[in-house]
C-alpha positions as a Markdown table, in Angstrom:
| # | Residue | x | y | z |
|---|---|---|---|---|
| 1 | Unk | 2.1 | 3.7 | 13.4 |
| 2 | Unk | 5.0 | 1.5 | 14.1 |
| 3 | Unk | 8.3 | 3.5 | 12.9 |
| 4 | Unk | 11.5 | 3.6 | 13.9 |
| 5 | Unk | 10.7 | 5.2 | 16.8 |
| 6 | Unk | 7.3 | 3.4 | 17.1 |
| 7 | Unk | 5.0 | 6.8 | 16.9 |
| 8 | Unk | 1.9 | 5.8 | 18.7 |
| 9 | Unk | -1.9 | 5.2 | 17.8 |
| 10 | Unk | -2.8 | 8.2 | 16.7 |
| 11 | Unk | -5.2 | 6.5 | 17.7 |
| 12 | Unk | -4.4 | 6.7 | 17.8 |
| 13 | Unk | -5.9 | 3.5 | 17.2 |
| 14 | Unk | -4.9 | 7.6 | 18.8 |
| 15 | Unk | -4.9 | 11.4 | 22.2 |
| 16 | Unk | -4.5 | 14.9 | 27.9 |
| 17 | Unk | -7.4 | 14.4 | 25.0 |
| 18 | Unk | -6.2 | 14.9 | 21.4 |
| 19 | Unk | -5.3 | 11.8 | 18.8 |
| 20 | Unk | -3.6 | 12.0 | 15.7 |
| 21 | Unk | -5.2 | 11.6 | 12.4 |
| 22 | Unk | -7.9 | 12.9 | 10.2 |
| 23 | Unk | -10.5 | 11.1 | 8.4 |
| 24 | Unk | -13.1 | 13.7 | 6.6 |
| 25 | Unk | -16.1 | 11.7 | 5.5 |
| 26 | Unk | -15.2 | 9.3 | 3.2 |
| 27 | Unk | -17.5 | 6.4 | 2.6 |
| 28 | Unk | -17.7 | 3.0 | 4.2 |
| 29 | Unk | -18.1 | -0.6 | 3.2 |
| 30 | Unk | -20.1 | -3.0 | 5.3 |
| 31 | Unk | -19.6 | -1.5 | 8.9 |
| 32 | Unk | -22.8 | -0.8 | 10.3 |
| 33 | Unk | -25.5 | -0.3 | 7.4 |
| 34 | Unk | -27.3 | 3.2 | 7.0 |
| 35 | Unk | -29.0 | 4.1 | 10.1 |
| 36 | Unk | -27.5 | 1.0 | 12.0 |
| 37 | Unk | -27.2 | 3.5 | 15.3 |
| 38 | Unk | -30.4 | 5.7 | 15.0 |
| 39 | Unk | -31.4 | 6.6 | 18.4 |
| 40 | Unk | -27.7 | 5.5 | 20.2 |
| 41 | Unk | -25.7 | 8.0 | 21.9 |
| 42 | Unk | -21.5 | 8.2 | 21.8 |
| 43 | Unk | -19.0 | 9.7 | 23.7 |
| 44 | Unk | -15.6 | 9.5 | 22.2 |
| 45 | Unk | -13.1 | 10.9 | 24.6 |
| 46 | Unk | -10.5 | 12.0 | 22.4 |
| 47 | Unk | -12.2 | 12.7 | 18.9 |
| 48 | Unk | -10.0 | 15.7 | 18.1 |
| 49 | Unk | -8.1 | 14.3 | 15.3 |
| 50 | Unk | -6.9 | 10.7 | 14.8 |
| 51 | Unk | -8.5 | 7.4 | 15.2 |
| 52 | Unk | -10.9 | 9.2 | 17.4 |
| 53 | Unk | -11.7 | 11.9 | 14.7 |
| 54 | Unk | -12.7 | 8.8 | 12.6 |
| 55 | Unk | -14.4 | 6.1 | 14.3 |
| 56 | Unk | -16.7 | 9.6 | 15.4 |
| 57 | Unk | -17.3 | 10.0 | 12.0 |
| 58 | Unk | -18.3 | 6.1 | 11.1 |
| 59 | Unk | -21.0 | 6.0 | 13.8 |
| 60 | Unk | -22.2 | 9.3 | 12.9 |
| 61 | Unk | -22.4 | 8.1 | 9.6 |
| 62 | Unk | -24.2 | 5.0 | 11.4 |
| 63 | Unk | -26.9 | 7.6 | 12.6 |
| 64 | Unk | -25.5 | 8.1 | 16.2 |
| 65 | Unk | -25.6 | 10.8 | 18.2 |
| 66 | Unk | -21.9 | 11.7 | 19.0 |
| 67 | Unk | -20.4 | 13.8 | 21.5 |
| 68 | Unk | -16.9 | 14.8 | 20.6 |
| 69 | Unk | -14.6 | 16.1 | 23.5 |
| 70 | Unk | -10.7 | 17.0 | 23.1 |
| 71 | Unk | -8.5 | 20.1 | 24.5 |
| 72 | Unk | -8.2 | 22.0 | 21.0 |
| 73 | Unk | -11.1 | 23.7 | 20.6 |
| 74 | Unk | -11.0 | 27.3 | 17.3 |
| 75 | Unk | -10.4 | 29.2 | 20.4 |
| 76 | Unk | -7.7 | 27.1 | 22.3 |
| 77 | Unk | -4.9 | 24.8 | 21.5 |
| 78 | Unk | -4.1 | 21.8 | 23.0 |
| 79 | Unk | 0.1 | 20.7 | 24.5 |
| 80 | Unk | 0.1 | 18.7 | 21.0 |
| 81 | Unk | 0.2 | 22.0 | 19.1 |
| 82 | Unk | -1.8 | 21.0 | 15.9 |
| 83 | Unk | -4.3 | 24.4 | 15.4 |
| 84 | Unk | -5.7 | 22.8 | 12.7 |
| 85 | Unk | -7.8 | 20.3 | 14.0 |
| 86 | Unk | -10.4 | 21.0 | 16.3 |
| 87 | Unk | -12.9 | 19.1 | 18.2 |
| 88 | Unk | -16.0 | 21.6 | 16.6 |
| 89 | Unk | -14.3 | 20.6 | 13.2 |
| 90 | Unk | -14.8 | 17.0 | 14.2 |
| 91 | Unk | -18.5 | 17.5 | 15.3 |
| 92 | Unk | -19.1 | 19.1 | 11.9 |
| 93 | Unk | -17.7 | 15.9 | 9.8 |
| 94 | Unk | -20.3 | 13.7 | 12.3 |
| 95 | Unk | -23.2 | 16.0 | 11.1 |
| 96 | Unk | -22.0 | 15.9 | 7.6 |
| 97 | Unk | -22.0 | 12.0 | 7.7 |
| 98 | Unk | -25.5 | 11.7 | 8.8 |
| 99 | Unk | -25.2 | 11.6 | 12.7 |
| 100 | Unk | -25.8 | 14.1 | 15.2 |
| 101 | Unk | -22.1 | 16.0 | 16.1 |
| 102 | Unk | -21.8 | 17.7 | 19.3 |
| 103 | Unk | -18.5 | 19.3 | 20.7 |
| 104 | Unk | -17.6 | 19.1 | 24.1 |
| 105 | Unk | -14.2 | 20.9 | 24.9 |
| 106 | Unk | -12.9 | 18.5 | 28.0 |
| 107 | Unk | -9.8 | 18.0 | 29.7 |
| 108 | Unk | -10.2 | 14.3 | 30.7 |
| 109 | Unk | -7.5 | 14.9 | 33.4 |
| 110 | Unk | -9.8 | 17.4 | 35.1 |
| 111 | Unk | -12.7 | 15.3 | 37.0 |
| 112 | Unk | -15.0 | 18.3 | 37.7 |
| 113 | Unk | -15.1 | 18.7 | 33.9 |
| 114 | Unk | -15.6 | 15.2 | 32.9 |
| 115 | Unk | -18.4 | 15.0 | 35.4 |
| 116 | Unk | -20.2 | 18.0 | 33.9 |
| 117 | Unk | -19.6 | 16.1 | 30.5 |
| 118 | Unk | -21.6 | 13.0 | 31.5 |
| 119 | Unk | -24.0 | 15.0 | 33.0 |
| 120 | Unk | -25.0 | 17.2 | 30.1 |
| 121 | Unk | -25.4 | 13.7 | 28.3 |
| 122 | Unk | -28.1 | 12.4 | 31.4 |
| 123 | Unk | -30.4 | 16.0 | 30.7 |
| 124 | Unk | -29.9 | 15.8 | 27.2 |
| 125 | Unk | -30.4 | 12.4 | 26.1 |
| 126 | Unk | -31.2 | 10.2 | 29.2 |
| 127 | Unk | -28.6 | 7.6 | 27.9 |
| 128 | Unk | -24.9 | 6.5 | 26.9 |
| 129 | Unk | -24.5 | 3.5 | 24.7 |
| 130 | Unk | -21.0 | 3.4 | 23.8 |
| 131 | Unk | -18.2 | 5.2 | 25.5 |
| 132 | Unk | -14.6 | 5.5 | 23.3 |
| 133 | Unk | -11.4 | 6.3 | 25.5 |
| 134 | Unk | -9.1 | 7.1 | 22.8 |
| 135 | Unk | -7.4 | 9.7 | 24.8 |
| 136 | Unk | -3.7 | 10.0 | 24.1 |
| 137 | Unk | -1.6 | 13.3 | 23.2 |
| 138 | Unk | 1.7 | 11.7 | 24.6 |
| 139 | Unk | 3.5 | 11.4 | 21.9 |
| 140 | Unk | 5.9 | 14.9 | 22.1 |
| 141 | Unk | 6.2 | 13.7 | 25.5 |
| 142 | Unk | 8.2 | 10.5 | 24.8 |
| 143 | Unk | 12.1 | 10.2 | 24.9 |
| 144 | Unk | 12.6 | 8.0 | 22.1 |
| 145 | Unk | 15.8 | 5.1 | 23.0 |
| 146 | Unk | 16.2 | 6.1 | 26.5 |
| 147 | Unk | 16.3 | 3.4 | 29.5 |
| 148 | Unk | 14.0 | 4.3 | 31.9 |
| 149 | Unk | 16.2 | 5.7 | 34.2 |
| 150 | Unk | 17.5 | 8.5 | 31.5 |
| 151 | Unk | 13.7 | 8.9 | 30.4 |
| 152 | Unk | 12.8 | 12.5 | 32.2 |
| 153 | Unk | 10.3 | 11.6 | 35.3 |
| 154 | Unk | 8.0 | 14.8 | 34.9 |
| 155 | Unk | 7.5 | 13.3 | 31.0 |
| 156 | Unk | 7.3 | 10.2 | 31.8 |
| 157 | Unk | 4.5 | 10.4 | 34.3 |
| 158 | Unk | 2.7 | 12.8 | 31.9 |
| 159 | Unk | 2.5 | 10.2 | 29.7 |
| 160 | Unk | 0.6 | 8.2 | 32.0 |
| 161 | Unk | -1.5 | 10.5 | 33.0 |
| 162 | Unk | -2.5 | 11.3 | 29.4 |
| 163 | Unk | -2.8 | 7.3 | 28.4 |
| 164 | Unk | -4.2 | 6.4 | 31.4 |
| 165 | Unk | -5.6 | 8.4 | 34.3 |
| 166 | Unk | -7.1 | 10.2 | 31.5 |
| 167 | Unk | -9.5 | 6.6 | 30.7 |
| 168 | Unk | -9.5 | 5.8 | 34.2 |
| 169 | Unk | -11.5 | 9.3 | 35.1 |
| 170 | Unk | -13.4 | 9.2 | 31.9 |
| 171 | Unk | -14.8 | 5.9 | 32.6 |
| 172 | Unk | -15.3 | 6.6 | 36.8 |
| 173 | Unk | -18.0 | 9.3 | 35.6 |
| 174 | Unk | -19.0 | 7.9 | 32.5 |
| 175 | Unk | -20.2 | 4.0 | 33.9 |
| 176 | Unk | -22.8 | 5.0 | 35.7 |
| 177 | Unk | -25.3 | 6.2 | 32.5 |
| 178 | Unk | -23.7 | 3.6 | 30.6 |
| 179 | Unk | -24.7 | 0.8 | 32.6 |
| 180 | Unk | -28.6 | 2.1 | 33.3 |
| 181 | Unk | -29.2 | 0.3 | 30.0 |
| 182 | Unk | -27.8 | -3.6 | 29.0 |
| 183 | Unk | -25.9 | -3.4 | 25.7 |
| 184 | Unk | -23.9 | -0.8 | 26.5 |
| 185 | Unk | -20.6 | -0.7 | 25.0 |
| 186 | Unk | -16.9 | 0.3 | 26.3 |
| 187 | Unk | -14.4 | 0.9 | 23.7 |
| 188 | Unk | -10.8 | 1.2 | 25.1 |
| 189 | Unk | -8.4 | 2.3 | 22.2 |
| 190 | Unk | -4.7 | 1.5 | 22.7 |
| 191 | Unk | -1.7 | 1.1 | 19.9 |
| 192 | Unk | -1.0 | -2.8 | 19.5 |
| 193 | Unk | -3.0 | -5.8 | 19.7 |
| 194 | Unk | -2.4 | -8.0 | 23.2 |
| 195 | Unk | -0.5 | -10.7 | 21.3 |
| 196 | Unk | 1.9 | -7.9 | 20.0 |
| 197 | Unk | 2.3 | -6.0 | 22.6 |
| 198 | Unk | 3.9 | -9.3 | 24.4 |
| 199 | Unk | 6.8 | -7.9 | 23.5 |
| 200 | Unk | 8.7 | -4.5 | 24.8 |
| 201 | Unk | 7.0 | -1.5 | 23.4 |
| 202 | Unk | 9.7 | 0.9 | 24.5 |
| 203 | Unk | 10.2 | 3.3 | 25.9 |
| 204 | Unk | 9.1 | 2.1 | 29.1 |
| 205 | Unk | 6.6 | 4.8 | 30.1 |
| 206 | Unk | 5.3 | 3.9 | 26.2 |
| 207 | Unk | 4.8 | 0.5 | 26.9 |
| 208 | Unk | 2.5 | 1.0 | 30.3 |
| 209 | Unk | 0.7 | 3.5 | 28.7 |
| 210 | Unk | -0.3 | 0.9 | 25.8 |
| 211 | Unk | -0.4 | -2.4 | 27.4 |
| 212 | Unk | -2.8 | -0.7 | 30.6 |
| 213 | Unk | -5.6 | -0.1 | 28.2 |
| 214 | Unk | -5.9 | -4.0 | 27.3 |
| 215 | Unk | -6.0 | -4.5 | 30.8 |
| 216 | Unk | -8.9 | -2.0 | 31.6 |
| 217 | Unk | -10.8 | -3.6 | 29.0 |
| 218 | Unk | -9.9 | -7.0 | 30.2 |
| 219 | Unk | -11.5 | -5.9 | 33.8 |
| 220 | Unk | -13.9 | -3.6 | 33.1 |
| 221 | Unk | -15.4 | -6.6 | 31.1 |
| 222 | Unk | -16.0 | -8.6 | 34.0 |
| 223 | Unk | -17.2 | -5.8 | 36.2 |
| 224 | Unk | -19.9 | -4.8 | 33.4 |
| 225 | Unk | -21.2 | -8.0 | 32.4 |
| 226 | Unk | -24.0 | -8.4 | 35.1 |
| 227 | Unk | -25.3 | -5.0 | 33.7 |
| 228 | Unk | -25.4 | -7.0 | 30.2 |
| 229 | Unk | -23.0 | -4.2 | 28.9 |
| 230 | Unk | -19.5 | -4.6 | 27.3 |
| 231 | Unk | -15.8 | -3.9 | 27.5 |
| 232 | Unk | -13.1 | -4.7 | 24.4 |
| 233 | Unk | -9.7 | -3.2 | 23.7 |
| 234 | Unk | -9.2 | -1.8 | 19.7 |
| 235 | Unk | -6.7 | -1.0 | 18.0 |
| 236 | Unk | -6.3 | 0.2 | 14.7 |
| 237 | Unk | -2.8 | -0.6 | 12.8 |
| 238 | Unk | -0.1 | 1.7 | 11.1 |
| 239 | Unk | -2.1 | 4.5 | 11.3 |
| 240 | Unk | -1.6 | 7.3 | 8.7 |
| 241 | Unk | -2.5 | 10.2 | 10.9 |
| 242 | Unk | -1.9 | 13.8 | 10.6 |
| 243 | Unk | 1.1 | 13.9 | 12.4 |
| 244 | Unk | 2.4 | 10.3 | 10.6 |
| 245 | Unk | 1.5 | 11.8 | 7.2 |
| 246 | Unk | 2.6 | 15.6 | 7.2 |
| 247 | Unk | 5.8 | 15.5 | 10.2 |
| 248 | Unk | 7.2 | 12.2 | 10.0 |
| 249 | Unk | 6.9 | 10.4 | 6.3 |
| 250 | Unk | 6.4 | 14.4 | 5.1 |
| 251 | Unk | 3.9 | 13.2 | 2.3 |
| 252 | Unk | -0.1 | 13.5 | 1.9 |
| 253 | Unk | -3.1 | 10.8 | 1.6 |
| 254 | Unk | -3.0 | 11.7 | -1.7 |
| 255 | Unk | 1.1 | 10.1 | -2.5 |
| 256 | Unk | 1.1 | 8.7 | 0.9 |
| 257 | Unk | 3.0 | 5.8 | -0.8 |
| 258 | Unk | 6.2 | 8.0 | -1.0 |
| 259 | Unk | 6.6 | 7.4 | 2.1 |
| 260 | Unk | 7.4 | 4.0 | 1.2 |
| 261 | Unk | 10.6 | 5.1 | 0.0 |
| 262 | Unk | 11.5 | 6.3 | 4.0 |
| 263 | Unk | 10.4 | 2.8 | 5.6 |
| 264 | Unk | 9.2 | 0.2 | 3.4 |
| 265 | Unk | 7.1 | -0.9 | 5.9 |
| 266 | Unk | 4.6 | 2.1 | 6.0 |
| 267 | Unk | 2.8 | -0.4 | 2.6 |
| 268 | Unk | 0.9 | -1.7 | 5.5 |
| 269 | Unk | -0.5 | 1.7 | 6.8 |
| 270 | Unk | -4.0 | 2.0 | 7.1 |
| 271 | Unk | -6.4 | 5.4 | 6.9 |
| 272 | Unk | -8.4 | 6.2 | 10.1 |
| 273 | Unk | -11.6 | 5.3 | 8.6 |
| 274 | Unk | -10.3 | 1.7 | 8.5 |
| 275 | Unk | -10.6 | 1.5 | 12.3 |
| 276 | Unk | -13.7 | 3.8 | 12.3 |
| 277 | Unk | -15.1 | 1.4 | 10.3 |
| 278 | Unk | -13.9 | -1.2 | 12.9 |
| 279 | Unk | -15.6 | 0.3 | 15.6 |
| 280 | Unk | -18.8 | 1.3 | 13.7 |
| 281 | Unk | -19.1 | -3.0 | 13.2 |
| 282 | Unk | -18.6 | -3.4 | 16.7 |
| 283 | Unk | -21.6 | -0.8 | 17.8 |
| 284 | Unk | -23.8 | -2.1 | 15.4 |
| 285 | Unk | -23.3 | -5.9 | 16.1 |
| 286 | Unk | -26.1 | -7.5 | 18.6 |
| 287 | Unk | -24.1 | -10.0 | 19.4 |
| 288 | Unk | -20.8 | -8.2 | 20.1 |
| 289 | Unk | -20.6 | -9.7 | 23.6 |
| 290 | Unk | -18.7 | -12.4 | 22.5 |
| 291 | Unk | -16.3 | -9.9 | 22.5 |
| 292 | Unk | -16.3 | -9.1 | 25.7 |
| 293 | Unk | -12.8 | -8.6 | 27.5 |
| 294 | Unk | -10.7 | -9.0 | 24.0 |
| 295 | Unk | -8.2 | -7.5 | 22.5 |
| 296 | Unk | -9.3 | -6.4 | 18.9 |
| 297 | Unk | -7.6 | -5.1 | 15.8 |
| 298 | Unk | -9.2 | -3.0 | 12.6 |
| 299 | Unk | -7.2 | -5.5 | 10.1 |
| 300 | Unk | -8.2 | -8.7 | 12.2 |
| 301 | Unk | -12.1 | -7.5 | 12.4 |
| 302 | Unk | -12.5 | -6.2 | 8.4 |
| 303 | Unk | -12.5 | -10.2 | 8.3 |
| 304 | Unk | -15.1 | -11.0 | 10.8 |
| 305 | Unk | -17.5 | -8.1 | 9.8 |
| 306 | Unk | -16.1 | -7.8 | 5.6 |
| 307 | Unk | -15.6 | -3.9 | 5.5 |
| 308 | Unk | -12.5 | -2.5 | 3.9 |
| 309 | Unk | -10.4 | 0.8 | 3.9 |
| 310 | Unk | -11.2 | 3.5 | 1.8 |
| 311 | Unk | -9.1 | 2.4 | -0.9 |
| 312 | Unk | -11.2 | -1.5 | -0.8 |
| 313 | Unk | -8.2 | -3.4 | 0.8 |
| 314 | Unk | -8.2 | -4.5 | 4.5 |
| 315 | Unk | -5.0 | -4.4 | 5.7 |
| 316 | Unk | -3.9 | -6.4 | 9.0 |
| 317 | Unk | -0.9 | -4.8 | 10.3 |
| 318 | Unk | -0.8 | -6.6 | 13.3 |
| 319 | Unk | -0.1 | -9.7 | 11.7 |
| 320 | Unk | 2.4 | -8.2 | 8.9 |
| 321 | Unk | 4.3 | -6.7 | 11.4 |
| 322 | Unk | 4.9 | -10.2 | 13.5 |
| 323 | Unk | 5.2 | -12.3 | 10.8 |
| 324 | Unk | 7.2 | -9.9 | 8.5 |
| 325 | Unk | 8.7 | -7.8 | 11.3 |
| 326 | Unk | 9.6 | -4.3 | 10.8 |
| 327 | Unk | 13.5 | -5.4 | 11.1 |
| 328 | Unk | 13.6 | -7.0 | 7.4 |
| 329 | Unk | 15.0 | -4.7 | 5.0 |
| 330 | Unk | 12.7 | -5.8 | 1.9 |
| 331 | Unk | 8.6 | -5.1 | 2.6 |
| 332 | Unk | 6.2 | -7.7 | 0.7 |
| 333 | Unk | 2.5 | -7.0 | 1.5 |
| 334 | Unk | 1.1 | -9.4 | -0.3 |
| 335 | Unk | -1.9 | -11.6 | 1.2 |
| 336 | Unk | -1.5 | -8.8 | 4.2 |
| 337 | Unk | -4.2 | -6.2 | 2.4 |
């Protein structure tokens, strides 16, 4: 998630609507419980892949009711250019875990069709308990190392569009059913904790487009709480996405550790389900109003809640990364996962 040229959530935590990573439907440890969700219904903006792909899956597998949305659809392909993942694909793996998946192709930068979205949600169900903005898909439009003023405009502003009119317009539309109910539950998903992101995230149109989702959190949390509903910021860690795995560290889940060998460092990554996982705890938690208006990590709640990654560690990248820092040359993970 955090390379030398700091390659986004993923999430993602990661994104107009496509994330990187996959997930499939591996099992989960102490996020949720079996049927934690029965009867709740989802909308994770941004599910095509990624973090989004995954924390779909983990309340799916929590016995939600989720509807997917993303640009690549088996018919169309998404700016991000990844065929291979699709939004129906991701509806299938929330069926397959024991929710209800339903794919919605959306452009989140086109109101009319986010407004159709939330309203085939009203006639279907009635409800919307937890909204997920985990749009991204910025990530090809970055220009790695330049100042600001050599970064290209028309790229630039497309990455704010993507990372943040995108949430903006999904959340305008979506509010409204969220809110007819207290307990509702606002998920903004950024790259980078708030204590993290302190410092400069460059490239400048990067860093607005990953420090504005801790702020929309931070003041849709006061706006929501006479409704009795909540607003958080999440984020998972080094994410080993799609695009992290196969295109930059060129290795699988399966050796993913070879990629050690490229940047040291990437011992800290972390599998989408980690932060699905993450999110699944939050959803399920009746008292997660304390977390209202917070900035939140995957590594930082597997100790509140006690759920691990796939492989049974719990890996806090957040705090490796400002304690260790990705500038030393020698990687020690140890009492970090």
């Amino acid at each position: 998630m955090v390379t030398g040229e700091d390659k986004g959530q993923g999430t993602g935590t990661g994104q107009g609507t496509d994330t990187d990573t996959d997930t499939g439907t591996a099992g989960r440890s102490g996020a949720g419980g079996g049927g934690a969700l029965s009867g709740k219904v989802a909308l994770v903006a941004g599910a095509t892949r990624g973090a989004g792909r995954a924390m779909a899956v983990e309340l799916g597998r929590a016995g939600a009711v989720v509807y997917v949305t993303g640009r690549t659809t088996r018919e169309r392909i998404s700016e991000v250019g990844r065929a291979t993942e699709t939004i129906e694909e991701s509806a299938d793996l929330v069926t397959a875990a024991g929710g209800t998946g339903i794919a919605v192709p959306t452009d989140h930068l086109q109101p009319d069709q986010v407004r159709d979205l939330v309203e085939r949600i009203d006639r279907d169900h009635g409800r919307l308990d937890i909204l997920v903005n985990d749009i991204w898909g910025g990530d090809l439009h970055v220009q790695w190392g330049r100042k600001m003023w050599e970064h290209d405009l028309e790229k630039g502003l497309r990455i704010l569009r993507l990372g943040v009119e995108t949430h903006i317009v999904t959340s305008r539309y979506a509010l409204p059913l969220l809110i007819r109910r207290p307990g509702g539950l606002v998920v903004e998903v950024t790259d980078g904790t708030a204590g993290y992101n302190r410092r400069y995230r460059e490239p400048f149109y990067y860093d607005l487009a990953k420090s504005a989702p801790i702020r929309m959190a931070r003041g849709l949390a006061e706006e929501l709480k006479e409704y009795g509903c909540t607003a958080l910021c999440l984020t998972p860690g080094w994410l080993r996405s799609e695009a992290m795995l196969d295109t930059y560290f060129k290795v699988t889940e399966e050796n993913w550790r070879a990629g050690c060998e490229h940047d040291p460092h990437f011992a800290i990554s972390e599998t989408p389900t980690f932060v699905g996982r993450a999110l699944a705890a939050l959803a399920a938690d009746p008292d997660v109003a304390r977390f209202n208006g917070e900035s939140l990590s995957s590594g930082g709640l597997a100790k509140e809640y006690g759920f691990t990654d796939v492989d049974g560690s719990a890996p806090d990248a957040w705090r490796y990364l400002t304690e260790v820092g990705q500038e030393s040359g020698t990687a020690d993970v140890t009492g970090y996962r």
